[in-house]
Short mmCIF file of C-alpha atoms and ligand atoms in Angstrom, two decimals:
data_model
loop_
_atom_site.label_atom_id
_atom_site.label_comp_id
_atom_site.label_asym_id
_atom_site.label_seq_id
_atom_site.Cartn_x
_atom_site.Cartn_y
_atom_site.Cartn_z
CA MET A 1 400.44 129.58 45.69
CA MET A 2 397.32 131.10 48.00
CA PHE A 3 394.75 131.69 45.32
CA ARG A 4 394.16 135.70 45.43
CA ALA A 5 391.42 137.54 43.24
CA ASP A 6 391.60 141.69 43.26
CA LEU A 7 387.89 142.18 42.47
CA HIS A 8 387.94 145.92 41.68
CA CYS A 9 390.40 147.33 38.95
CA HIS A 10 390.26 150.05 36.54
CA THR A 11 391.50 149.73 32.66
CA THR A 12 392.06 152.15 29.43
CA CYS A 13 388.42 151.69 28.96
CA SER A 14 387.50 153.61 31.55
CA ASP A 15 389.80 155.67 33.27
CA GLY A 16 392.87 153.19 34.11
CA THR A 17 396.36 153.69 32.86
CA PHE A 18 396.95 150.05 32.27
CA MET A 19 395.04 148.82 28.86
CA PRO A 20 393.15 145.03 29.73
CA ALA A 21 396.32 142.83 28.30
CA ASP A 22 399.00 144.65 30.28
CA LEU A 23 397.20 145.05 33.43
CA MET A 24 396.59 140.67 33.29
CA ALA A 25 400.77 140.56 32.92
CA LYS A 26 400.84 143.02 35.90
CA ALA A 27 398.41 140.44 37.78
CA ALA A 28 400.07 137.03 36.97
CA ASP A 29 403.14 139.27 37.81
CA ILE A 30 402.32 140.08 41.15
CA GLY A 31 400.72 136.63 41.73
CA LEU A 32 396.87 137.06 41.08
CA SER A 33 394.99 133.93 40.33
CA GLY A 34 391.83 135.95 39.42
CA LEU A 35 391.11 138.93 38.15
CA SER A 36 387.84 141.16 37.70
CA TYR A 37 387.86 144.70 35.40
CA THR A 38 385.77 147.00 36.80
CA ASP A 39 385.66 149.68 34.11
CA HIS A 40 383.13 152.55 34.99
CA ASP A 41 379.76 152.74 32.82
CA THR A 42 381.45 149.98 30.44
CA ILE A 43 381.75 146.20 29.46
CA SER A 44 384.46 147.05 26.48
CA ALA A 45 387.52 145.43 28.17
CA TYR A 46 385.60 141.65 27.88
CA THR A 47 386.35 140.53 24.20
CA PRO A 48 386.92 137.42 23.20
CA GLU A 49 390.96 137.85 22.41
CA ILE A 50 391.20 139.64 26.54
CA PHE A 51 389.68 135.80 27.91
CA ASP A 52 392.73 133.92 26.05
CA VAL A 53 395.35 136.72 27.05
CA ALA A 54 393.88 135.36 30.62
CA ARG A 55 394.11 131.96 29.98
CA LYS A 56 397.87 132.17 28.54
CA ASN A 57 398.31 134.15 32.41
CA SER A 58 396.89 131.08 34.20
CA ILE A 59 394.08 133.57 35.26
CA LYS A 60 390.74 133.05 36.03
CA LEU A 61 388.99 136.52 34.59
CA LEU A 62 385.43 137.25 35.88
CA THR A 63 383.23 139.72 34.22
CA GLY A 64 382.64 142.85 36.01
CA THR A 65 381.84 146.61 35.45
CA GLU A 66 381.16 149.87 38.10
CA LEU A 67 377.69 151.62 37.47
CA SER A 68 377.25 155.26 38.89
CA THR A 69 374.62 155.82 39.77
CA LEU A 70 372.34 158.35 42.95
CA HIS A 71 370.57 157.90 46.11
CA ARG A 72 369.54 160.72 48.22
CA GLU A 73 371.06 162.93 46.17
CA THR A 74 374.96 160.82 47.18
CA CYS A 75 376.98 159.07 44.02
CA ILE A 76 376.67 155.37 44.88
CA HIS A 77 379.43 153.21 42.79
CA VAL A 78 377.20 149.50 41.81
CA LEU A 79 379.91 146.55 41.15
CA GLY A 80 378.50 144.15 38.62
CA TYR A 81 379.82 140.85 38.73
CA ALA A 82 379.42 137.73 36.66
CA PHE A 83 376.81 138.31 33.90
CA PRO A 84 377.08 136.10 31.41
CA LEU A 85 378.67 136.94 27.92
CA PRO A 86 377.80 138.50 25.75
CA ASN A 87 375.45 140.28 27.23
CA PRO A 88 372.93 142.88 25.70
CA ILE A 89 371.48 143.88 28.70
CA LEU A 90 374.49 145.73 30.22
CA GLU A 91 375.55 146.71 26.92
CA GLU A 92 372.43 148.75 26.27
CA VAL A 93 372.74 150.00 30.11
CA CYS A 94 376.33 151.84 29.32
CA GLN A 95 375.79 152.83 26.11
CA GLU A 96 373.33 154.99 28.10
CA ARG A 97 375.30 155.97 30.93
CA ILE A 98 378.50 157.19 28.15
CA LEU A 99 375.98 159.79 26.28
CA ARG A 100 375.33 160.98 30.39
CA ARG A 101 379.15 161.10 30.81
CA PHE A 102 379.97 162.66 27.39
CA GLU A 103 377.20 165.57 28.20
CA ARG A 104 378.27 165.79 31.93
CA SER A 105 382.05 166.17 30.60
CA ARG A 106 381.13 168.95 28.23
CA LYS A 107 379.49 170.90 30.89
CA ILE A 108 382.76 170.35 33.15
CA PHE A 109 384.62 171.93 30.29
CA GLU A 110 382.04 175.36 29.95
CA LEU A 111 383.17 175.25 33.84
CA LEU A 112 386.71 174.81 33.39
CA ALA A 113 386.06 178.11 30.71
CA ARG A 114 384.04 180.17 32.49
CA ASN A 115 387.11 179.34 35.16
CA GLY A 116 389.58 180.86 32.59
CA MET A 117 390.79 177.28 31.14
CA ARG A 118 389.85 176.94 27.27
CA LYS A 119 392.93 178.09 25.50
CA GLY A 120 393.68 175.03 23.97
CA LEU A 121 390.71 173.59 25.20
CA GLU A 122 388.05 174.03 22.78
CA GLU A 123 387.19 170.99 20.98
CA TYR A 124 386.56 169.76 24.74
CA VAL A 125 384.26 173.12 25.31
CA SER A 126 382.44 172.38 22.59
CA GLY A 127 381.93 168.70 22.41
CA ALA A 128 383.56 167.48 19.12
CA ILE A 129 385.97 165.34 21.47
CA LYS A 130 384.23 163.03 23.80
CA ILE A 131 385.91 162.36 27.43
CA THR A 132 383.96 160.01 29.92
CA GLY A 133 385.38 160.96 33.38
CA ARG A 134 386.89 163.60 35.15
CA PRO A 135 390.48 161.58 35.65
CA LEU A 136 390.67 162.16 31.94
CA ILE A 137 389.43 165.42 32.28
CA ALA A 138 392.48 165.86 34.87
CA ARG A 139 394.84 164.13 32.36
CA ILE A 140 394.06 166.97 29.80
CA LEU A 141 394.61 169.61 32.00
CA ILE A 142 398.04 168.59 33.03
CA GLU A 143 398.70 168.28 29.34
CA HIS A 144 397.54 171.97 28.97
CA GLY A 145 399.65 173.02 31.89
CA TYR A 146 396.56 174.36 34.41
CA VAL A 147 397.96 172.26 37.07
CA GLU A 148 400.58 169.94 37.81
CA THR A 149 398.95 166.88 39.17
CA VAL A 150 395.45 164.83 38.96
CA ARG A 151 395.38 165.34 42.48
CA GLU A 152 395.71 169.09 42.37
CA ALA A 153 393.18 169.69 39.45
CA PHE A 154 390.46 167.22 41.80
CA ASN A 155 391.11 169.37 44.87
CA ARG A 156 390.87 172.89 42.74
CA TYR A 157 388.60 171.73 40.24
CA LEU A 158 386.73 168.45 39.31
CA ALA A 159 386.21 167.48 43.62
CA ASP A 160 382.69 166.67 44.69
CA GLY A 161 381.45 170.68 45.30
CA MET A 162 384.53 172.18 43.78
CA PRO A 163 383.84 174.90 41.38
CA CYS A 164 384.01 172.98 37.89
CA TYR A 165 382.21 169.60 39.57
CA CYS A 166 379.03 168.27 37.82
CA ARG A 167 377.15 165.58 39.01
CA MET A 168 375.81 162.94 36.80
CA GLY A 169 371.88 162.48 36.96
CA GLY A 170 369.99 159.33 35.56
CA LEU A 171 370.05 156.25 37.08
CA SER A 172 369.53 155.69 40.17
CA THR A 173 370.98 152.77 43.22
CA GLN A 174 367.89 150.48 42.53
CA GLN A 175 367.71 151.03 38.59
CA ALA A 176 371.00 149.89 38.36
CA ILE A 177 370.77 146.74 40.70
CA ASP A 178 367.71 145.67 38.68
CA ALA A 179 369.70 146.05 35.96
CA ILE A 180 372.42 143.77 36.61
CA HIS A 181 369.88 141.53 38.09
CA LYS A 182 368.02 141.72 34.55
CA ALA A 183 371.13 141.16 32.44
CA GLY A 184 372.16 137.89 34.73
CA GLY A 185 374.80 139.53 37.51
CA LYS A 186 375.39 139.79 40.87
CA ALA A 187 375.19 143.47 42.30
CA VAL A 188 377.34 144.34 44.91
CA LEU A 189 378.11 147.50 47.01
CA ALA A 190 381.41 149.23 46.39
CA GLN A 191 383.27 151.02 48.90
CA PRO A 192 380.95 151.56 51.72
CA HIS A 193 383.17 152.85 54.01
CA LEU A 194 383.68 155.94 51.99
CA ILE A 195 379.88 156.82 51.44
CA ARG A 196 379.17 159.77 53.47
CA PRO A 197 376.35 160.57 55.08
CA ARG A 198 376.82 157.78 57.12
CA LYS A 199 372.47 157.52 56.91
CA VAL A 200 372.71 157.41 53.16
CA SER A 201 374.89 154.13 53.92
CA LYS A 202 372.64 152.55 56.42
CA SER A 203 369.45 152.74 53.99
CA LEU A 204 371.74 151.36 51.38
CA MET A 205 371.45 148.43 53.58
CA SER A 206 368.15 147.25 53.32
CA MET A 207 368.57 147.60 49.74
CA ASN A 208 368.63 143.71 47.37
CA PHE A 209 371.65 143.34 47.06
CA ASP A 210 373.66 140.32 46.61
CA GLY A 211 377.05 141.63 47.59
CA ILE A 212 379.56 144.09 49.11
CA GLU A 213 382.65 144.75 49.13
CA GLY A 214 384.03 144.18 53.00
CA TYR A 215 387.34 144.79 51.25
CA TYR A 216 388.81 147.81 49.67
CA ALA A 217 392.26 148.99 49.35
CA ARG A 218 393.87 149.07 52.08
CA PHE A 219 391.90 149.86 54.63
CA PRO A 220 391.91 148.66 58.11
CA LEU A 221 390.35 146.09 59.66
CA THR A 222 388.56 147.79 62.49
CA ALA A 223 386.91 149.83 58.92
CA GLU A 224 386.16 146.62 57.57
CA GLN A 225 384.82 144.56 60.14
CA GLU A 226 381.05 146.81 60.53
CA TRP A 227 380.91 145.20 56.61
CA LEU A 228 381.52 141.95 57.14
CA ASP A 229 379.11 141.60 59.87
CA ILE A 230 376.50 143.43 58.08
CA ALA A 231 377.51 140.79 55.17
CA ASN A 232 377.09 138.40 57.00
CA GLU A 233 373.63 139.06 58.63
CA LYS A 234 371.87 139.30 55.47
CA GLY A 235 374.09 136.45 53.61
CA TRP A 236 375.85 138.65 51.78
CA ILE A 237 378.93 137.37 49.52
CA VAL A 238 382.08 139.99 50.56
CA THR A 239 384.23 141.33 47.66
CA GLY A 240 387.33 142.91 47.97
CA GLY A 241 389.93 144.49 45.49
CA SER A 242 392.23 147.09 44.90
CA ASP A 243 390.31 149.79 42.36
CA PHE A 244 393.56 149.88 40.52
CA HIS A 245 393.61 153.17 38.11
CA GLY A 246 397.68 152.90 37.13
CA ASP A 247 399.81 156.03 37.65
CA ASP A 248 397.14 158.29 38.66
CA LYS A 249 395.84 156.89 41.84
CA PRO A 250 399.35 154.79 43.25
CA ASN A 251 397.97 154.58 46.77
CA ASN A 252 395.44 152.80 45.14
CA ILE A 253 398.25 149.10 44.52
CA LEU A 254 397.17 145.98 42.45
CA GLY A 255 395.84 143.62 44.55
CA SER A 256 395.86 145.30 47.81
CA SER A 257 392.65 143.73 48.32
CA TRP A 258 391.98 140.65 47.35
CA VAL A 259 389.30 137.74 48.34
CA ARG A 260 389.84 134.02 48.29
CA GLU A 261 389.10 130.87 46.01
CA LYS A 262 385.46 130.43 47.55
CA ALA A 263 384.27 133.63 47.64
CA PHE A 264 385.44 134.05 43.80
CA SER A 265 384.67 131.20 42.85
CA PHE A 266 380.64 131.98 44.14
CA PHE A 267 380.91 134.33 41.39
CA TYR A 268 383.27 132.88 38.51
CA GLU A 269 380.99 129.10 38.29
CA HIS A 270 377.75 131.02 37.68
CA PHE A 271 379.59 133.33 35.24
CA ILE A 272 380.96 130.16 33.31
CA THR A 273 378.15 128.36 33.09
CA ARG A 274 376.13 131.15 32.19
CA SER A 275 378.05 132.11 29.27
CA GLU A 276 378.76 130.87 25.05
CA LEU A 277 381.69 131.81 25.50
CA PHE A 278 383.16 128.94 27.03
P1 AMP B 301 383.97 160.04 37.56
O1 AMP B 301 383.19 158.66 37.45
O2 AMP B 301 383.69 160.94 36.23
O3 AMP B 301 382.90 161.00 38.20
O4 AMP B 301 385.00 160.10 38.13
C1 AMP B 301 385.22 159.63 39.27
C2 AMP B 301 387.06 158.68 39.45
O5 AMP B 301 387.96 159.70 39.64
C3 AMP B 301 386.50 157.63 40.71
O6 AMP B 301 386.91 156.79 40.21
C4 AMP B 301 388.67 158.21 40.80
O7 AMP B 301 389.92 157.30 40.49
C5 AMP B 301 389.21 159.18 40.53
N1 AMP B 301 388.56 160.58 41.70
C6 AMP B 301 387.76 161.20 42.73
N2 AMP B 301 388.16 161.80 43.57
C7 AMP B 301 389.48 162.04 43.43
C8 AMP B 301 390.62 162.55 43.92
N3 AMP B 301 389.96 163.77 44.71
N4 AMP B 301 391.81 162.58 43.07
C9 AMP B 301 392.04 162.08 42.43
N5 AMP B 301 390.73 160.73 41.69
C10 AMP B 301 389.88 161.38 42.21
FE1 FE B 302 387.95 155.56 38.24
ZN1 ZN B 303 386.54 152.08 41.28
#
């Protein structure tokens, strides 16, 4: 069977709907040979137990995370891969990010309250119940009958520029790259096709990434070629993944983008030769 590794997916450790072990089983089911969980601002999926699950499913599990950063006022996602375990440096970075996320969620709930959505949400508004990300907020709004779908929650309230949007500051793109390198990992620019304005994505091309996510979800080849050319010129690794989140983002199908063994091994060898778990 051809080797395929999906290097971008989310579990319940951030805003996905599948638990890490269930996502592993699904990956095995569809014939993937390699996987990396890239949860937002956390590496908590990487327990010793999940590596046992991976072995049982004959899947090579590569360490990963997706850090939310800011560059020129634009939110940029930076993927970190192949960092060794255990990893106190990344743990600390993630801990700081999660506190920022709690704080931002509290502000979003305040904005929702000001827009008439307070009933049933008091504990979220006060910050007594802590929430890490917007898709989770969207699910709470559905639960309380304020919207019907995650899409509606984003379109009406939560998407960038909407009345209850709140940006998350704190970590610049360069700081994220530096932190990933210091932690012994590889830094990859996520979903370059989606970065607007274009002059921001152009300016990112002169930064010290190790790779770029040239294959993302189901983007057409014409959208990918530009990034493949840049990677070629810079000697960057081209990565790929589906950005699978489970039921909330039905268009991001697990395995819809992937990398072959050569690109995967470059990261995987880096990871296993430096980790104490192996
Ligand atoms: P956050 O990290 O809390 O800012 O939330 C970002 C996540 O929200 C992304 O990873 C997407 O999964 C999801 N998201 C962003 N925009 C939308 C949208 N318009 N509809 C549904 N999900 C979205
Ligand atoms: Fe997400
Ligand atoms: Zn993602």
